[in-house]
């Protein structure tokens, strides 16, 4: 009885009265807000506010070691970043990494998922084999691959020497291929995630479709092209978007494996931002660089979204 | 039915809450009972760990870390010592960020280790307490107790902010067996002195013949600090060299001609195969340890690693004077007092702890570092310590990195310059292209007003 009273005070008592329908909805809305509140507060405090703070500080000469925002800088921080050669090179390296990793991570994940899905016995082993690297922390991954890429004596260089290359290039020590080394590391590390998404998508495709196609005499390849790929297009859209964003935010592997070197040939934007903020103590300038990266990611995401929409509309028209 | 369910949920929720309180209280109690206090309970309650505890932060890993822990243990075993809580962090920029943020956040350690070249920036940012003569005198120390090169270099304006513990120069290691084979060992069992580039190259050539691989090794890949140290050592040996930076880093004042020439010389050594063009930090030492090279260039702290190699006979000397005058790149570990409100007792306890560690400099010296505390450095015991005492003179011709808000050990300056020197060593960049890239990148920093 007392519980009911308390509940009614909170507006939680279920009501069946049709005439008070609007009140009921209001009550439910309030309950919904109550449930969202804990998360909402953290979201505002630790997501929205820092973003606003970042945008504000990007217009000031904010220093890590001085209280307050510091002197007003106008667009000087943006001007500095946009005229700094190393900002452009870091942006290019970020995009370069995205280009190196996104296509293989999407295509290979798809291929492996299709193959694993066809395995009759012991499928668990393939799922495990592809997914296990993903659960390792980036520090462990960096150690493993730095070891493999050790100049002269590492596994990769030893293998090259075995094939007859007496002075193999150190992968992480050569500006032109260091990023490739990091991309391969990332590929091995993260392919499991996309693989699992594709596998889940594959298992949602009804078997009857393939059976019907087989009865009609479609080859394996035709089945993949006409059934698998189109029915997985939503998964592909998701995988592609998540992958581009993840690749644009590359940081750990570079920080741990090359520290941005040799020279600045693998320095990426997040590395530049971290250095500017926490080594140079220049929060304002780092915020400006962060805002610019944010804008780049938004542009790429929106562009990709627009392309998909156009494609879908064209496909619908063709139907 | 509904009411019952509701009650039971409510009860269990309350129970959970009570349980949580119980756990929290338990932690608090446990902390209170165990005299030294638990970091968790103190953190939760925001209280001091235990009255009078000294919080000490440092950045010593490897052999240094082991020796520092020995020194801390000696302190804690000594009469009248205060409770000590020491924390070790990974060295480099992240360490200085931690010290900076902790001090800004009002929870700094009582005393911290800083490189001399980074201490100036911390001081200029207002993060350190100045150390007065009176404060030193209160624990029986004075300026004359320290190596004067380190002492003069730590000053910011006229103020002292740091008490130097050591000088750690870039030195020459050599494999005795290999050098004997190459005829480079004198009758006193030490390396025959080498003067000038011609003697250096002929020594390296003889060593290369003896090893069948290399004469000397220094890391060229993935280690900007070492590349900078090697270059800066040779550059500083030349007459007419100017500091790389001036006016707090707003001006780039390196001598272009000498820089290009020194870079070309470094490249020549790897191009001719006397030194390996591509080897990383671990690879460079392994080559010398395994007899594939006679010499190895690195800071003296790797002595611990070398001593751990079974059957390796090695010794050390200052870097030979290849050009006009003796010089070597170096830095010092120093004690600093982060800005915080200290009672006179707290200050005294902290300084007594520092003095005690300085008194333990012999332990520290075994790890390769040249003590900055003169009563130890001038002692017979240190003179008998070999090969450490062989390179001790290097502390007097040590060259510290030029002060700037972006320079110092492990700084952006070292990263920018060292990275390009590494490419020169590897033969992937010409001295001219490397210097152009250095100039372009450093100009960005030079043109930026100091955030300190």
PDB file of N, CA, C and O in Angstrom, chain A residues 1 3 6 63-67 80 84-85 150-152 170 173-175 255 262-264 275 278-282, chain B residues 3 10 93-94 97 100-101 104 124-125 127 221 278 280 405 412 419-420 423 426 428 440-441 444-445 448 451-452:
ATOM      1  N   UNK A   1       0.832  -1.202   0.000  1.00  0.00           N
ATOM      2  CA  UNK A   1       0.000   0.000   0.000  1.00  0.00           C
ATOM      3  C   UNK A   1       0.869   1.255   0.000  1.00  0.00           C
ATOM      4  O   UNK A   1       0.706   2.180  -0.779  1.00  0.00           O
ATOM      5  N   UNK A   3       3.913   1.443  -0.828  1.00  0.00           N
ATOM      6  CA  UNK A   3       4.689   1.478  -2.070  1.00  0.00           C
ATOM      7  C   UNK A   3       3.875   2.109  -3.193  1.00  0.00           C
ATOM      8  O   UNK A   3       4.389   2.896  -3.986  1.00  0.00           O
ATOM      9  N   UNK A   6       3.781   5.833  -2.725  1.00  0.00           N
ATOM     10  CA  UNK A   6       5.046   6.427  -3.162  1.00  0.00           C
ATOM     11  C   UNK A   6       5.122   6.490  -4.675  1.00  0.00           C
ATOM     12  O   UNK A   6       5.517   7.487  -5.256  1.00  0.00           O
ATOM     13  N   UNK A  63      47.118  28.348 -21.941  1.00  0.00           N
ATOM     14  CA  UNK A  63      48.309  27.580 -21.600  1.00  0.00           C
ATOM     15  C   UNK A  63      47.963  26.586 -20.499  1.00  0.00           C
ATOM     16  O   UNK A  63      47.133  26.854 -19.651  1.00  0.00           O
ATOM     17  N   UNK A  64      48.640  25.449 -20.554  1.00  0.00           N
ATOM     18  CA  UNK A  64      48.379  24.412 -19.547  1.00  0.00           C
ATOM     19  C   UNK A  64      48.814  24.874 -18.174  1.00  0.00           C
ATOM     20  O   UNK A  64      48.270  24.449 -17.161  1.00  0.00           O
ATOM     21  N   UNK A  65      49.809  25.749 -18.117  1.00  0.00           N
ATOM     22  CA  UNK A  65      50.377  26.114 -16.828  1.00  0.00           C
ATOM     23  C   UNK A  65      49.908  27.483 -16.330  1.00  0.00           C
ATOM     24  O   UNK A  65      50.443  28.007 -15.370  1.00  0.00           O
ATOM     25  N   UNK A  66      48.909  28.056 -17.024  1.00  0.00           N
ATOM     26  CA  UNK A  66      48.378  29.334 -16.555  1.00  0.00           C
ATOM     27  C   UNK A  66      46.892  29.173 -16.288  1.00  0.00           C
ATOM     28  O   UNK A  66      46.199  28.474 -17.037  1.00  0.00           O
ATOM     29  N   UNK A  67      46.404  29.853 -15.265  1.00  0.00           N
ATOM     30  CA  UNK A  67      44.983  29.766 -14.954  1.00  0.00           C
ATOM     31  C   UNK A  67      44.161  30.511 -16.010  1.00  0.00           C
ATOM     32  O   UNK A  67      44.652  31.465 -16.616  1.00  0.00           O
ATOM     33  N   UNK A  80      47.790  29.703 -37.522  1.00  0.00           N
ATOM     34  CA  UNK A  80      49.069  29.027 -37.300  1.00  0.00           C
ATOM     35  C   UNK A  80      49.007  27.585 -37.816  1.00  0.00           C
ATOM     36  O   UNK A  80      49.888  27.140 -38.552  1.00  0.00           O
ATOM     37  N   UNK A  84      51.119  25.829 -40.840  1.00  0.00           N
ATOM     38  CA  UNK A  84      52.234  25.003 -40.381  1.00  0.00           C
ATOM     39  C   UNK A  84      52.418  23.820 -41.312  1.00  0.00           C
ATOM     40  O   UNK A  84      51.502  23.018 -41.473  1.00  0.00           O
ATOM     41  N   UNK A  85      53.618  23.649 -41.881  1.00  0.00           N
ATOM     42  CA  UNK A  85      53.807  22.496 -42.780  1.00  0.00           C
ATOM     43  C   UNK A  85      53.585  21.165 -42.063  1.00  0.00           C
ATOM     44  O   UNK A  85      53.049  20.224 -42.642  1.00  0.00           O
ATOM     45  N   UNK A 150      61.954  -5.264 -36.005  1.00  0.00           N
ATOM     46  CA  UNK A 150      63.273  -4.834 -35.518  1.00  0.00           C
ATOM     47  C   UNK A 150      64.266  -4.798 -36.671  1.00  0.00           C
ATOM     48  O   UNK A 150      64.356  -5.754 -37.443  1.00  0.00           O
ATOM     49  N   UNK A 151      65.024  -3.685 -36.815  1.00  0.00           N
ATOM     50  CA  UNK A 151      65.971  -3.604 -37.927  1.00  0.00           C
ATOM     51  C   UNK A 151      66.982  -4.751 -37.882  1.00  0.00           C
ATOM     52  O   UNK A 151      67.428  -5.135 -36.801  1.00  0.00           O
ATOM     53  N   UNK A 152      67.310  -5.256 -39.034  1.00  0.00           N
ATOM     54  CA  UNK A 152      68.329  -6.310 -39.240  1.00  0.00           C
ATOM     55  C   UNK A 152      67.963  -7.661 -38.620  1.00  0.00           C
ATOM     56  O   UNK A 152      67.949  -8.671 -39.301  1.00  0.00           O
ATOM     57  N   UNK A 170      64.839  -1.212 -42.771  1.00  0.00           N
ATOM     58  CA  UNK A 170      64.088  -1.359 -41.522  1.00  0.00           C
ATOM     59  C   UNK A 170      62.697  -0.735 -41.722  1.00  0.00           C
ATOM     60  O   UNK A 170      62.604   0.438 -42.077  1.00  0.00           O
ATOM     61  N   UNK A 173      61.901   2.231 -39.674  1.00  0.00           N
ATOM     62  CA  UNK A 173      62.943   3.242 -39.722  1.00  0.00           C
ATOM     63  C   UNK A 173      63.093   3.892 -41.083  1.00  0.00           C
ATOM     64  O   UNK A 173      63.987   4.701 -41.294  1.00  0.00           O
ATOM     65  N   UNK A 174      62.241   3.522 -42.019  1.00  0.00           N
ATOM     66  CA  UNK A 174      62.323   4.090 -43.355  1.00  0.00           C
ATOM     67  C   UNK A 174      61.087   4.948 -43.603  1.00  0.00           C
ATOM     68  O   UNK A 174      59.964   4.431 -43.535  1.00  0.00           O
ATOM     69  N   UNK A 175      61.286   6.237 -43.863  1.00  0.00           N
ATOM     70  CA  UNK A 175      60.132   7.133 -43.973  1.00  0.00           C
ATOM     71  C   UNK A 175      59.060   6.644 -44.955  1.00  0.00           C
ATOM     72  O   UNK A 175      57.867   6.761 -44.673  1.00  0.00           O
ATOM     73  N   UNK A 255      52.067   6.223 -31.749  1.00  0.00           N
ATOM     74  CA  UNK A 255      52.731   6.689 -30.530  1.00  0.00           C
ATOM     75  C   UNK A 255      53.669   5.617 -29.992  1.00  0.00           C
ATOM     76  O   UNK A 255      54.786   5.902 -29.569  1.00  0.00           O
ATOM     77  N   UNK A 262      60.160   7.739 -38.621  1.00  0.00           N
ATOM     78  CA  UNK A 262      61.392   8.543 -38.642  1.00  0.00           C
ATOM     79  C   UNK A 262      61.136   9.942 -39.211  1.00  0.00           C
ATOM     80  O   UNK A 262      60.320  10.075 -40.116  1.00  0.00           O
ATOM     81  N   UNK A 263      61.850  10.909 -38.687  1.00  0.00           N
ATOM     82  CA  UNK A 263      61.526  12.301 -39.008  1.00  0.00           C
ATOM     83  C   UNK A 263      60.132  12.570 -38.483  1.00  0.00           C
ATOM     84  O   UNK A 263      59.831  12.257 -37.338  1.00  0.00           O
ATOM     85  N   UNK A 264      59.271  13.102 -39.329  1.00  0.00           N
ATOM     86  CA  UNK A 264      57.872  13.250 -38.928  1.00  0.00           C
ATOM     87  C   UNK A 264      57.014  12.456 -39.905  1.00  0.00           C
ATOM     88  O   UNK A 264      55.852  12.762 -40.125  1.00  0.00           O
ATOM     89  N   UNK A 275      50.976  16.356 -28.572  1.00  0.00           N
ATOM     90  CA  UNK A 275      52.252  17.026 -28.349  1.00  0.00           C
ATOM     91  C   UNK A 275      52.063  18.508 -28.064  1.00  0.00           C
ATOM     92  O   UNK A 275      52.646  19.054 -27.126  1.00  0.00           O
ATOM     93  N   UNK A 278      50.164  18.799 -24.452  1.00  0.00           N
ATOM     94  CA  UNK A 278      50.752  18.333 -23.195  1.00  0.00           C
ATOM     95  C   UNK A 278      52.271  18.462 -23.126  1.00  0.00           C
ATOM     96  O   UNK A 278      52.838  18.395 -22.051  1.00  0.00           O
ATOM     97  N   UNK A 279      52.934  18.617 -24.272  1.00  0.00           N
ATOM     98  CA  UNK A 279      54.370  18.831 -24.216  1.00  0.00           C
ATOM     99  C   UNK A 279      54.667  20.316 -24.329  1.00  0.00           C
ATOM    100  O   UNK A 279      55.466  20.859 -23.587  1.00  0.00           O
ATOM    101  N   UNK A 280      53.977  20.962 -25.268  1.00  0.00           N
ATOM    102  CA  UNK A 280      54.201  22.390 -25.450  1.00  0.00           C
ATOM    103  C   UNK A 280      53.364  23.227 -24.497  1.00  0.00           C
ATOM    104  O   UNK A 280      53.503  24.446 -24.461  1.00  0.00           O
ATOM    105  N   UNK A 281      52.452  22.584 -23.766  1.00  0.00           N
ATOM    106  CA  UNK A 281      51.561  23.295 -22.843  1.00  0.00           C
ATOM    107  C   UNK A 281      50.620  24.268 -23.552  1.00  0.00           C
ATOM    108  O   UNK A 281      50.110  25.189 -22.938  1.00  0.00           O
ATOM    109  N   UNK A 282      50.408  24.090 -24.864  1.00  0.00           N
ATOM    110  CA  UNK A 282      49.594  25.057 -25.605  1.00  0.00           C
ATOM    111  C   UNK A 282      48.212  24.481 -25.888  1.00  0.00           C
ATOM    112  O   UNK A 282      47.934  23.973 -26.958  1.00  0.00           O
TER     113      UNK A 282
ATOM    114  N   UNK B   3       2.396  -4.507  -5.380  1.00  0.00           N
ATOM    115  CA  UNK B   3       2.990  -3.840  -4.228  1.00  0.00           C
ATOM    116  C   UNK B   3       4.136  -4.664  -3.638  1.00  0.00           C
ATOM    117  O   UNK B   3       5.161  -4.127  -3.250  1.00  0.00           O
ATOM    118  N   UNK B  10      12.646  -2.398  -3.814  1.00  0.00           N
ATOM    119  CA  UNK B  10      13.101  -1.259  -3.036  1.00  0.00           C
ATOM    120  C   UNK B  10      14.070  -1.712  -1.931  1.00  0.00           C
ATOM    121  O   UNK B  10      15.089  -1.095  -1.702  1.00  0.00           O
ATOM    122  N   UNK B  93      58.403  13.154 -22.090  1.00  0.00           N
ATOM    123  CA  UNK B  93      57.347  14.167 -22.011  1.00  0.00           C
ATOM    124  C   UNK B  93      56.191  13.799 -21.091  1.00  0.00           C
ATOM    125  O   UNK B  93      55.710  14.651 -20.354  1.00  0.00           O
ATOM    126  N   UNK B  94      55.700  12.535 -21.110  1.00  0.00           N
ATOM    127  CA  UNK B  94      54.567  12.214 -20.239  1.00  0.00           C
ATOM    128  C   UNK B  94      54.876  12.471 -18.760  1.00  0.00           C
ATOM    129  O   UNK B  94      54.005  12.893 -18.009  1.00  0.00           O
ATOM    130  N   UNK B  97      54.519  16.142 -18.110  1.00  0.00           N
ATOM    131  CA  UNK B  97      53.098  16.500 -18.132  1.00  0.00           C
ATOM    132  C   UNK B  97      52.456  16.148 -16.798  1.00  0.00           C
ATOM    133  O   UNK B  97      51.660  16.924 -16.265  1.00  0.00           O
ATOM    134  N   UNK B 100      53.543  18.633 -14.180  1.00  0.00           N
ATOM    135  CA  UNK B 100      52.871  19.903 -14.439  1.00  0.00           C
ATOM    136  C   UNK B 100      51.416  19.853 -13.984  1.00  0.00           C
ATOM    137  O   UNK B 100      50.959  20.733 -13.245  1.00  0.00           O
ATOM    138  N   UNK B 101      50.696  18.831 -14.419  1.00  0.00           N
ATOM    139  CA  UNK B 101      49.266  18.766 -14.103  1.00  0.00           C
ATOM    140  C   UNK B 101      49.033  18.566 -12.605  1.00  0.00           C
ATOM    141  O   UNK B 101      48.105  19.140 -12.042  1.00  0.00           O
ATOM    142  N   UNK B 104      49.605  21.923 -11.011  1.00  0.00           N
ATOM    143  CA  UNK B 104      48.470  22.796 -11.345  1.00  0.00           C
ATOM    144  C   UNK B 104      47.228  22.392 -10.564  1.00  0.00           C
ATOM    145  O   UNK B 104      46.445  23.226 -10.144  1.00  0.00           O
ATOM    146  N   UNK B 124      60.125  28.390 -14.875  1.00  0.00           N
ATOM    147  CA  UNK B 124      59.567  29.560 -15.554  1.00  0.00           C
ATOM    148  C   UNK B 124      58.055  29.529 -15.591  1.00  0.00           C
ATOM    149  O   UNK B 124      57.411  30.563 -15.625  1.00  0.00           O
ATOM    150  N   UNK B 125      57.488  28.331 -15.582  1.00  0.00           N
ATOM    151  CA  UNK B 125      56.029  28.216 -15.564  1.00  0.00           C
ATOM    152  C   UNK B 125      55.479  28.450 -14.158  1.00  0.00           C
ATOM    153  O   UNK B 125      54.276  28.370 -13.945  1.00  0.00           O
ATOM    154  N   UNK B 127      56.055  26.613 -11.507  1.00  0.00           N
ATOM    155  CA  UNK B 127      55.622  25.353 -10.892  1.00  0.00           C
ATOM    156  C   UNK B 127      56.574  24.902  -9.787  1.00  0.00           C
ATOM    157  O   UNK B 127      56.323  23.893  -9.147  1.00  0.00           O
ATOM    158  N   UNK B 221      68.019   4.489 -35.612  1.00  0.00           N
ATOM    159  CA  UNK B 221      66.604   4.298 -35.946  1.00  0.00           C
ATOM    160  C   UNK B 221      65.741   4.418 -34.688  1.00  0.00           C
ATOM    161  O   UNK B 221      66.035   3.785 -33.668  1.00  0.00           O
ATOM    162  N   UNK B 278      71.754   1.440 -40.135  1.00  0.00           N
ATOM    163  CA  UNK B 278      70.423   1.182 -39.608  1.00  0.00           C
ATOM    164  C   UNK B 278      70.495   0.233 -38.422  1.00  0.00           C
ATOM    165  O   UNK B 278      70.621  -0.970 -38.578  1.00  0.00           O
ATOM    166  N   UNK B 280      68.810   0.095 -34.185  1.00  0.00           N
ATOM    167  CA  UNK B 280      68.074   0.833 -33.164  1.00  0.00           C
ATOM    168  C   UNK B 280      68.826   0.777 -31.830  1.00  0.00           C
ATOM    169  O   UNK B 280      69.935   0.253 -31.757  1.00  0.00           O
ATOM    170  N   UNK B 405      61.479  27.061 -24.301  1.00  0.00           N
ATOM    171  CA  UNK B 405      60.284  26.427 -23.752  1.00  0.00           C
ATOM    172  C   UNK B 405      59.984  25.099 -24.447  1.00  0.00           C
ATOM    173  O   UNK B 405      59.209  24.304 -23.952  1.00  0.00           O
ATOM    174  N   UNK B 412      60.462  18.363 -27.673  1.00  0.00           N
ATOM    175  CA  UNK B 412      60.167  18.504 -29.097  1.00  0.00           C
ATOM    176  C   UNK B 412      61.406  18.889 -29.879  1.00  0.00           C
ATOM    177  O   UNK B 412      61.604  18.449 -31.002  1.00  0.00           O
ATOM    178  N   UNK B 419      65.434  13.520 -35.137  1.00  0.00           N
ATOM    179  CA  UNK B 419      64.807  12.726 -36.189  1.00  0.00           C
ATOM    180  C   UNK B 419      65.516  12.934 -37.516  1.00  0.00           C
ATOM    181  O   UNK B 419      65.807  11.980 -38.252  1.00  0.00           O
ATOM    182  N   UNK B 420      65.848  14.187 -37.814  1.00  0.00           N
ATOM    183  CA  UNK B 420      66.513  14.471 -39.090  1.00  0.00           C
ATOM    184  C   UNK B 420      67.947  13.960 -39.084  1.00  0.00           C
ATOM    185  O   UNK B 420      68.441  13.449 -40.099  1.00  0.00           O
ATOM    186  N   UNK B 423      67.947  10.427 -39.967  1.00  0.00           N
ATOM    187  CA  UNK B 423      67.813  10.196 -41.409  1.00  0.00           C
ATOM    188  C   UNK B 423      69.150  10.414 -42.129  1.00  0.00           C
ATOM    189  O   UNK B 423      69.471   9.714 -43.081  1.00  0.00           O
ATOM    190  N   UNK B 426      71.219   7.385 -41.506  1.00  0.00           N
ATOM    191  CA  UNK B 426      70.748   6.264 -42.312  1.00  0.00           C
ATOM    192  C   UNK B 426      71.026   6.446 -43.795  1.00  0.00           C
ATOM    193  O   UNK B 426      70.765   5.553 -44.595  1.00  0.00           O
ATOM    194  N   UNK B 428      69.384   8.523 -45.611  1.00  0.00           N
ATOM    195  CA  UNK B 428      68.110   8.770 -46.285  1.00  0.00           C
ATOM    196  C   UNK B 428      67.868  10.252 -46.536  1.00  0.00           C
ATOM    197  O   UNK B 428      66.920  10.626 -47.207  1.00  0.00           O
ATOM    198  N   UNK B 440      62.871  24.616 -40.815  1.00  0.00           N
ATOM    199  CA  UNK B 440      61.454  24.892 -41.050  1.00  0.00           C
ATOM    200  C   UNK B 440      60.611  24.526 -39.820  1.00  0.00           C
ATOM    201  O   UNK B 440      59.757  25.291 -39.386  1.00  0.00           O
ATOM    202  N   UNK B 441      60.888  23.346 -39.249  1.00  0.00           N
ATOM    203  CA  UNK B 441      60.092  22.914 -38.105  1.00  0.00           C
ATOM    204  C   UNK B 441      60.382  23.740 -36.857  1.00  0.00           C
ATOM    205  O   UNK B 441      59.473  24.068 -36.092  1.00  0.00           O
ATOM    206  N   UNK B 444      58.718  27.256 -36.542  1.00  0.00           N
ATOM    207  CA  UNK B 444      57.355  27.319 -36.018  1.00  0.00           C
ATOM    208  C   UNK B 444      57.400  27.554 -34.511  1.00  0.00           C
ATOM    209  O   UNK B 444      56.668  28.389 -33.975  1.00  0.00           O
ATOM    210  N   UNK B 445      58.300  26.829 -33.835  1.00  0.00           N
ATOM    211  CA  UNK B 445      58.406  26.997 -32.376  1.00  0.00           C
ATOM    212  C   UNK B 445      59.006  28.344 -32.021  1.00  0.00           C
ATOM    213  O   UNK B 445      58.567  29.011 -31.096  1.00  0.00           O
ATOM    214  N   UNK B 448      56.563  31.108 -32.125  1.00  0.00           N
ATOM    215  CA  UNK B 448      55.421  31.039 -31.225  1.00  0.00           C
ATOM    216  C   UNK B 448      55.794  31.602 -29.860  1.00  0.00           C
ATOM    217  O   UNK B 448      56.811  31.212 -29.303  1.00  0.00           O
ATOM    218  N   UNK B 451      54.395  29.642 -24.070  1.00  0.00           N
ATOM    219  CA  UNK B 451      53.169  29.499 -23.291  1.00  0.00           C
ATOM    220  C   UNK B 451      53.449  29.481 -21.790  1.00  0.00           C
ATOM    221  O   UNK B 451      52.525  29.346 -20.999  1.00  0.00           O
ATOM    222  N   UNK B 452      54.722  29.579 -21.410  1.00  0.00           N
ATOM    223  CA  UNK B 452      55.050  29.480 -19.984  1.00  0.00           C
ATOM    224  C   UNK B 452      54.833  30.822 -19.289  1.00  0.00           C
ATOM    225  O   UNK B 452      54.931  31.863 -19.892  1.00  0.00           O
TER     226      UNK B 452
END
